[in-house]
mmCIF file of C-alpha atoms in Angstrom:
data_model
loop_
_atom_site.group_PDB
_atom_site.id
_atom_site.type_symbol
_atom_site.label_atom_id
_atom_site.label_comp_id
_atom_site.label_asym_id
_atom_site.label_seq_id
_atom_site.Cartn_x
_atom_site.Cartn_y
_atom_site.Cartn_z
ATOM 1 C CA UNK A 1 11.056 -7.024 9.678
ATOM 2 C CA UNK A 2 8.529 -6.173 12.088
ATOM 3 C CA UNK A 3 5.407 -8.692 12.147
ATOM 4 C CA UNK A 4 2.144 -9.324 13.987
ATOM 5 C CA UNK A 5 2.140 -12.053 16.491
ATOM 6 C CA UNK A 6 -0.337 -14.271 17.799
ATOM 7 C CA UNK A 7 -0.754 -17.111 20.279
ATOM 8 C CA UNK A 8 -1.774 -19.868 20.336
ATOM 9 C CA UNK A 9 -1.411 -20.913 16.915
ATOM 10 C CA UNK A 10 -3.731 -23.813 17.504
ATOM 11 C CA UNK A 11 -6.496 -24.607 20.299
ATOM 12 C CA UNK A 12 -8.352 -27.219 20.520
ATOM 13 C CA UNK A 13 -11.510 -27.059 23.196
ATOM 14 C CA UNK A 14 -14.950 -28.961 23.879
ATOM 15 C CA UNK A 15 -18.008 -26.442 23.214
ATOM 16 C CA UNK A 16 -18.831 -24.719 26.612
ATOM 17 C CA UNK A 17 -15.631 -24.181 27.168
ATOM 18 C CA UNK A 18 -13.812 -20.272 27.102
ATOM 19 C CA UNK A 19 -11.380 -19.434 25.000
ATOM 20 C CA UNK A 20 -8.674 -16.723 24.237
ATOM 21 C CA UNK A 21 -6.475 -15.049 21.721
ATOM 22 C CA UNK A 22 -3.780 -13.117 22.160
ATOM 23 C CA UNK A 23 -2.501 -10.399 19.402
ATOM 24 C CA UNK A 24 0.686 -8.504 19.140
ATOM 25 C CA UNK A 25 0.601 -5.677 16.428
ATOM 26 C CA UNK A 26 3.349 -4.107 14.899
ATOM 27 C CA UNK A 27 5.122 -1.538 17.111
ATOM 28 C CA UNK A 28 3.205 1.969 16.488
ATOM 29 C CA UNK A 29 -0.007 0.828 14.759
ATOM 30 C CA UNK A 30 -2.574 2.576 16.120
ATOM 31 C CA UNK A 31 -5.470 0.520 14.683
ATOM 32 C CA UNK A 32 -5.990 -3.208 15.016
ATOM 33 C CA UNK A 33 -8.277 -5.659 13.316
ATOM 34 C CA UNK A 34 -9.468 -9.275 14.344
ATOM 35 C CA UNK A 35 -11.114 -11.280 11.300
ATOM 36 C CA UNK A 36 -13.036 -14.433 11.686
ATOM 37 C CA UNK A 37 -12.252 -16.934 8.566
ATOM 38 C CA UNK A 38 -14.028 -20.189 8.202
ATOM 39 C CA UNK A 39 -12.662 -22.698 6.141
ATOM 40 C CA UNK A 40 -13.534 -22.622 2.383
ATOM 41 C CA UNK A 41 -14.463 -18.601 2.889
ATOM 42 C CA UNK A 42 -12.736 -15.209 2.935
ATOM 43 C CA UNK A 43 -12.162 -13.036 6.462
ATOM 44 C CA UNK A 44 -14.970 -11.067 7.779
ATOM 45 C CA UNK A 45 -14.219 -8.452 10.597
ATOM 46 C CA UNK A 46 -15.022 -9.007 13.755
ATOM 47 C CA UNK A 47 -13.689 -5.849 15.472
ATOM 48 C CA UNK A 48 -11.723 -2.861 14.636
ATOM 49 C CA UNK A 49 -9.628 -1.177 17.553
ATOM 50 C CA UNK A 50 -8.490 2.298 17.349
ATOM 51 C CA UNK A 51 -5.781 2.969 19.744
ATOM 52 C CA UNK A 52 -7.809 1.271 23.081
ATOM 53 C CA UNK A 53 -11.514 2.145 21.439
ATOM 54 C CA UNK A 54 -13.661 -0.070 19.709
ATOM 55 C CA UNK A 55 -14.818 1.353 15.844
ATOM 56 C CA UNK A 56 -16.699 -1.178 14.989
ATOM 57 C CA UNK A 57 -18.188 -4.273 16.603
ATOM 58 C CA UNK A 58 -21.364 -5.125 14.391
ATOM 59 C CA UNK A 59 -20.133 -8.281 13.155
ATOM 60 C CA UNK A 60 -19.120 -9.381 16.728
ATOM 61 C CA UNK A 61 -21.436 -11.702 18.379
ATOM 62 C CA UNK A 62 -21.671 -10.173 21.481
ATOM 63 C CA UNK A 63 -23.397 -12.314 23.233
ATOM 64 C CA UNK A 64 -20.264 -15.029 23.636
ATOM 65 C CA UNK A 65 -17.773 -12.843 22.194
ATOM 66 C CA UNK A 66 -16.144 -10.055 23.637
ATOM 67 C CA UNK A 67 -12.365 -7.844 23.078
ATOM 68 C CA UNK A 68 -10.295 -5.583 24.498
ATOM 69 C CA UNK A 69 -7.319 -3.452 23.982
ATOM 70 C CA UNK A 70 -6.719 -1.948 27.028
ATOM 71 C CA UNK A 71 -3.283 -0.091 26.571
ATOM 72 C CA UNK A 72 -3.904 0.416 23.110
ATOM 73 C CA UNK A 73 -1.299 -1.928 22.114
ATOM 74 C CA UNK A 74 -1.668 -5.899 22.575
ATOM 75 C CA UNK A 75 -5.181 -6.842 22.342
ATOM 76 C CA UNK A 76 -6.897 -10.669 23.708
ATOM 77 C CA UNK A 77 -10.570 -11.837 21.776
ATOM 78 C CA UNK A 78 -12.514 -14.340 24.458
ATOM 79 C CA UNK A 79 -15.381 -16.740 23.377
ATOM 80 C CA UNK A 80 -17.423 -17.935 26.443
ATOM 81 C CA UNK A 81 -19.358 -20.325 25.881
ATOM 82 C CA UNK A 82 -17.241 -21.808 22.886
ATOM 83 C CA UNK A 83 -20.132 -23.073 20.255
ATOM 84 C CA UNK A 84 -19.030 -25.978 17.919
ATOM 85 C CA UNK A 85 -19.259 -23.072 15.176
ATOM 86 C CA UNK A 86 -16.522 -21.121 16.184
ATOM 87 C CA UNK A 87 -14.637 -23.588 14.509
ATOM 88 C CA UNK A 88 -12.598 -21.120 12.256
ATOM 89 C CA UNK A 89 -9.046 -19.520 11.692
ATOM 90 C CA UNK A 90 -9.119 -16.055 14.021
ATOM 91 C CA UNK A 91 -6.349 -13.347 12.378
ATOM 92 C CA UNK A 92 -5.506 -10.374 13.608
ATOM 93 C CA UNK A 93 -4.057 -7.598 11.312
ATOM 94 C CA UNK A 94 -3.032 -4.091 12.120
ATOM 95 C CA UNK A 95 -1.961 -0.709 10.298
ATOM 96 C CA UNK A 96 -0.456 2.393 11.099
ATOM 97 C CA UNK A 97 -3.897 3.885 10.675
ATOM 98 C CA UNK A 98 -7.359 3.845 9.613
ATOM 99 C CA UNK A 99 -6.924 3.001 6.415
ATOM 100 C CA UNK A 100 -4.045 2.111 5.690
ATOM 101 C CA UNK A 101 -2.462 -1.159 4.631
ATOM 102 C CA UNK A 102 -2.995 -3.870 7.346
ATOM 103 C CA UNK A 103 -0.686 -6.090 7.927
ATOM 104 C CA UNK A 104 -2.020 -9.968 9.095
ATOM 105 C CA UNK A 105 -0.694 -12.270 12.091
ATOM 106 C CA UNK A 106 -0.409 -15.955 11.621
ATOM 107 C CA UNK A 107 -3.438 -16.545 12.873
ATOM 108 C CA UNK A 108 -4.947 -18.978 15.608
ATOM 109 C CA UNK A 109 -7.004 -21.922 14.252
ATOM 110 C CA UNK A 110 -9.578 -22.669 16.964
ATOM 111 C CA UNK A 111 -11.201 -26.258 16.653
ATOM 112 C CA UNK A 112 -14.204 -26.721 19.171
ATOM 113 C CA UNK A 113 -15.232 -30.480 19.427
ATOM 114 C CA UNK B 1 -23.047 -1.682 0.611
ATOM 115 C CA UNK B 2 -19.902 -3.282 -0.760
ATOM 116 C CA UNK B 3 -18.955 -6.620 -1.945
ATOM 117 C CA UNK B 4 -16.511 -8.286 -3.411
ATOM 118 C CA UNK B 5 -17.386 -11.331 -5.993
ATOM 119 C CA UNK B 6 -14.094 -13.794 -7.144
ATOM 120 C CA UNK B 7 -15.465 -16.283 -10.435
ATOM 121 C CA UNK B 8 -13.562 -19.428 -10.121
ATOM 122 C CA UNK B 9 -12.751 -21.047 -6.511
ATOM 123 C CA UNK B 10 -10.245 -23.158 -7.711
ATOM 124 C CA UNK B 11 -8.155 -22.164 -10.822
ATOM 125 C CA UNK B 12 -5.250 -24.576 -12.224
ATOM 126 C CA UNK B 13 -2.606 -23.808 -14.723
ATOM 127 C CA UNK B 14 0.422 -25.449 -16.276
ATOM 128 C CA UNK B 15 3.837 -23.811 -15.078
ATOM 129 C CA UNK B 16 5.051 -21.132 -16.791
ATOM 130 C CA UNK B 17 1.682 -20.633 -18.173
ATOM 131 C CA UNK B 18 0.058 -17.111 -17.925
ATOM 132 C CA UNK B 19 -2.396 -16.891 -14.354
ATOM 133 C CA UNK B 20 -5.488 -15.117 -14.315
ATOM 134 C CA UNK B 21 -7.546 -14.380 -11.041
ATOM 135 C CA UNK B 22 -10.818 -12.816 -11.731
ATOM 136 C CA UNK B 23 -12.384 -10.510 -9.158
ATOM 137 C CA UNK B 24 -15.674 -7.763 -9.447
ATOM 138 C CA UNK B 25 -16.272 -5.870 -6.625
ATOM 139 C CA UNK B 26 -19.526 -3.492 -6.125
ATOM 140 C CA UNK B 27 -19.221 -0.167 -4.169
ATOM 141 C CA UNK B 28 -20.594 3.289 -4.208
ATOM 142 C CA UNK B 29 -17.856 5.088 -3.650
ATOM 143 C CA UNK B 30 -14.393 4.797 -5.281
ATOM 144 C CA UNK B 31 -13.046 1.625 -3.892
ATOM 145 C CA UNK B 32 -9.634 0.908 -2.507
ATOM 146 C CA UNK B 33 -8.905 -2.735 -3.842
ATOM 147 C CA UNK B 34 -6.604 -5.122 -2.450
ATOM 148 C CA UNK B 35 -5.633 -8.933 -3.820
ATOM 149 C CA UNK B 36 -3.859 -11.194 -0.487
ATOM 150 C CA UNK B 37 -2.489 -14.199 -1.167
ATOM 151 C CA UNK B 38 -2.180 -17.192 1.925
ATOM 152 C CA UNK B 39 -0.325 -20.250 2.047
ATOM 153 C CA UNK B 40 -1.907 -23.028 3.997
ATOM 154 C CA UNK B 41 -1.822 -22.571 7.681
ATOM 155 C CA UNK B 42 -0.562 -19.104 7.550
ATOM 156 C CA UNK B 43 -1.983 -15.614 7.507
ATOM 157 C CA UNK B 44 -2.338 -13.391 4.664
ATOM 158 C CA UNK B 45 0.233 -11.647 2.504
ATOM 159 C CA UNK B 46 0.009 -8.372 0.741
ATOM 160 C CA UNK B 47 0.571 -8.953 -2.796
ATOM 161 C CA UNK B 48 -0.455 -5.362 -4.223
ATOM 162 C CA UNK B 49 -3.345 -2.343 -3.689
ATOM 163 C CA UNK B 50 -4.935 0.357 -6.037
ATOM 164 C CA UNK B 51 -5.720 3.527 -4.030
ATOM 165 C CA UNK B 52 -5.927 6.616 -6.423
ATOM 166 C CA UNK B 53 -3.320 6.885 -9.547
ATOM 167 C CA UNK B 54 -2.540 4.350 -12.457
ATOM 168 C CA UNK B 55 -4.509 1.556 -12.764
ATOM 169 C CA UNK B 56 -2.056 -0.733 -13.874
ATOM 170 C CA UNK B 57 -0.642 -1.984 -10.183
ATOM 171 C CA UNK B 58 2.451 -4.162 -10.129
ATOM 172 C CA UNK B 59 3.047 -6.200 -6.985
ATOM 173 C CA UNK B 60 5.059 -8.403 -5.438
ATOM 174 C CA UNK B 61 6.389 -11.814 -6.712
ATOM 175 C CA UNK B 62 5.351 -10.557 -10.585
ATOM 176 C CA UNK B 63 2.201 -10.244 -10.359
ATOM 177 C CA UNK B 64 0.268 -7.234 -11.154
ATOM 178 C CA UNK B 65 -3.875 -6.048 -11.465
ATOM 179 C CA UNK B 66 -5.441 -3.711 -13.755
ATOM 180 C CA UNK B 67 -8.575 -1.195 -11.922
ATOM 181 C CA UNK B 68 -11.369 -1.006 -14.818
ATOM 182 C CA UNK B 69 -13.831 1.170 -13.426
ATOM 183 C CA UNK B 70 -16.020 0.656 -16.365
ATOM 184 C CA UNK B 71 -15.888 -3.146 -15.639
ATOM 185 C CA UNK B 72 -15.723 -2.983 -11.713
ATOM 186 C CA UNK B 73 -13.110 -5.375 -11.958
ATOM 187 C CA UNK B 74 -9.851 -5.955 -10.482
ATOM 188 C CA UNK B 75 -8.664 -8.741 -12.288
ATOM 189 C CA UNK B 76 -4.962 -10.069 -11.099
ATOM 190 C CA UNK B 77 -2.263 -11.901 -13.677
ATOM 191 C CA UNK B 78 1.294 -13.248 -13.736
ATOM 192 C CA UNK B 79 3.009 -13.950 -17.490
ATOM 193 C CA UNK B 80 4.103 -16.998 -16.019
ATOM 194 C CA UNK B 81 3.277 -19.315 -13.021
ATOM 195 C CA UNK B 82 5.519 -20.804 -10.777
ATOM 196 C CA UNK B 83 4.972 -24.064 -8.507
ATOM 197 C CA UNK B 84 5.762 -21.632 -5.786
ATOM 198 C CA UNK B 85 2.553 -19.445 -6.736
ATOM 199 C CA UNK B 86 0.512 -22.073 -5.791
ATOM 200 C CA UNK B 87 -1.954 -20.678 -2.880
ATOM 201 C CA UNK B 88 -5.156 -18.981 -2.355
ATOM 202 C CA UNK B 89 -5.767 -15.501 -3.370
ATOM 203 C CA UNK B 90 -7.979 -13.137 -2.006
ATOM 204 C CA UNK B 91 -9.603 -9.856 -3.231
ATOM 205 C CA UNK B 92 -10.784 -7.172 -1.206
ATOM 206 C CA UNK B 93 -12.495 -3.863 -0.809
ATOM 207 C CA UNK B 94 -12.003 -1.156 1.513
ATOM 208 C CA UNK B 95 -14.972 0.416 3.864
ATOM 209 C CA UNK B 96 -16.722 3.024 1.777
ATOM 210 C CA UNK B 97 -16.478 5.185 4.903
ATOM 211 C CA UNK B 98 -12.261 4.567 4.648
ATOM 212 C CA UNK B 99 -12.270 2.987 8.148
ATOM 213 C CA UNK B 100 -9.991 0.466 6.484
ATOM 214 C CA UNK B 101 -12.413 -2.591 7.497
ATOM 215 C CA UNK B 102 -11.762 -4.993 4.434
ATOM 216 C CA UNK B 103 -14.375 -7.061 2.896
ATOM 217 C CA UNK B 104 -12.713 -10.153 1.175
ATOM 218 C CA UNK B 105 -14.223 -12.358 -1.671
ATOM 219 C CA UNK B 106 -14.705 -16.084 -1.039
ATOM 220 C CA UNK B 107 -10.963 -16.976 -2.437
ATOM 221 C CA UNK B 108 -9.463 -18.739 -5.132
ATOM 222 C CA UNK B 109 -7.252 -21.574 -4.820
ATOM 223 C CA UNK B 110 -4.664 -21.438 -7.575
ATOM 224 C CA UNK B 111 -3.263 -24.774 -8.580
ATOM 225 C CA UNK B 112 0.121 -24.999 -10.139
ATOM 226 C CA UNK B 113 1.259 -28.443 -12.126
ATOM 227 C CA UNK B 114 4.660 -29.044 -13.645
#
């Protein structure tokens, strides 16, 4: 059965420091999600790719955080400077299409110190 | 705007005793409703989704959710828990423009004793 994968699992850095994610979606989704979830709360959506094009980034802080999809398939989320934070699990989901049903990664939990 | 509201963050229940997961969700349009469940340290699992159609939903693992419009509530049960069931659950909305961007309620963390 096909899955999302992500890398690392866990990372551990000092604030300051730059980060990255890496995200695998199934074969042939066209649209790719990457949710922020701190502990004790539901996901909230950072960014939503559509084949290589952003949909929506209002959720993204922009200022440290930035994503790209450049091939439309595997997709990397960087935090420069790291903030203490940022702390969270990161998850990245995709689906065949707006839409429809996403399907989640394992997730990276990110622990700045 | 849409939200998503789950009443109880931490539900316990005897096994083989019925489980109940509340969930209300606001939205202006007709919502697509989801319920997740994750086990610690992993990502999130479908369990079942109302789109359009009968509002009695039946998912995976036995557990199904009713769509009350009248209510706005989503509401998701199991006749019987198991110790395996124990997790947290997660309801969510869809976009009201169908982008498919999913806004989740604050969880519930079922507990499961024997």
């Amino acid at each position: 059965e096909a899955e999302v994968a992500q890398s690392p699992r866990y990372k551990i850095t000092e604030k300051s420091q730059a980060v990255a994610f890496w995200c695998d979606p199934i074969s042939g989704h066209a649209t790719l999600y990457w949710y922020r979830q701190i502990l004790g709360q539901g996901p909230e959506l950072l960014v939503q790719f559509q084949d290589e094009s952003v949909v929506d980034d209002s959720q993204l802080p922009k200022d440290r955080f930035s994503a790209e999809r450049l091939k439309g398939v595997d997709s990397t989320l960087k935090i420069q400077p790291a903030e203490l934070g940022d702390s969270a699990m990161y998850l990245c989901a995709s689906s065949l299409d707006r839409g429809e049903t996403q399907y989640f990664g394992p997730g990276t939990r990110l622990l700045v110190l | 705007a849409q939200s998503v509201t789950q009443l109880g963050s931490h539900v316990s229940v005897s096994e083989g005793a019925l489980v109940l997961l509340r969930c209300n969700y606001s939205s202006s349009v007709p919502p697509y409703l989801f319920w997740y469940v994750q086990y610690p340290n992993q990502g999130l699992q479908l369990l079942l989704k109302y789109t359009t159609g009968a509002t009695l939903v039946k998912g995976i693992n036995g557990f199904e959710a009713e769509f009350k419009k009248s209510e706005t509530s989503f509401h998701l049960t199991k006749p019987s828990a198991h110790m395996s069931d124990a997790a947290e659950y997660f309801c969510a909305v869809s976009g009201s423009s169908n982008t498919g961007k999913l806004i989740f309620g604050q969880g519930t963390t079922l507990q499961v004793k024997p």
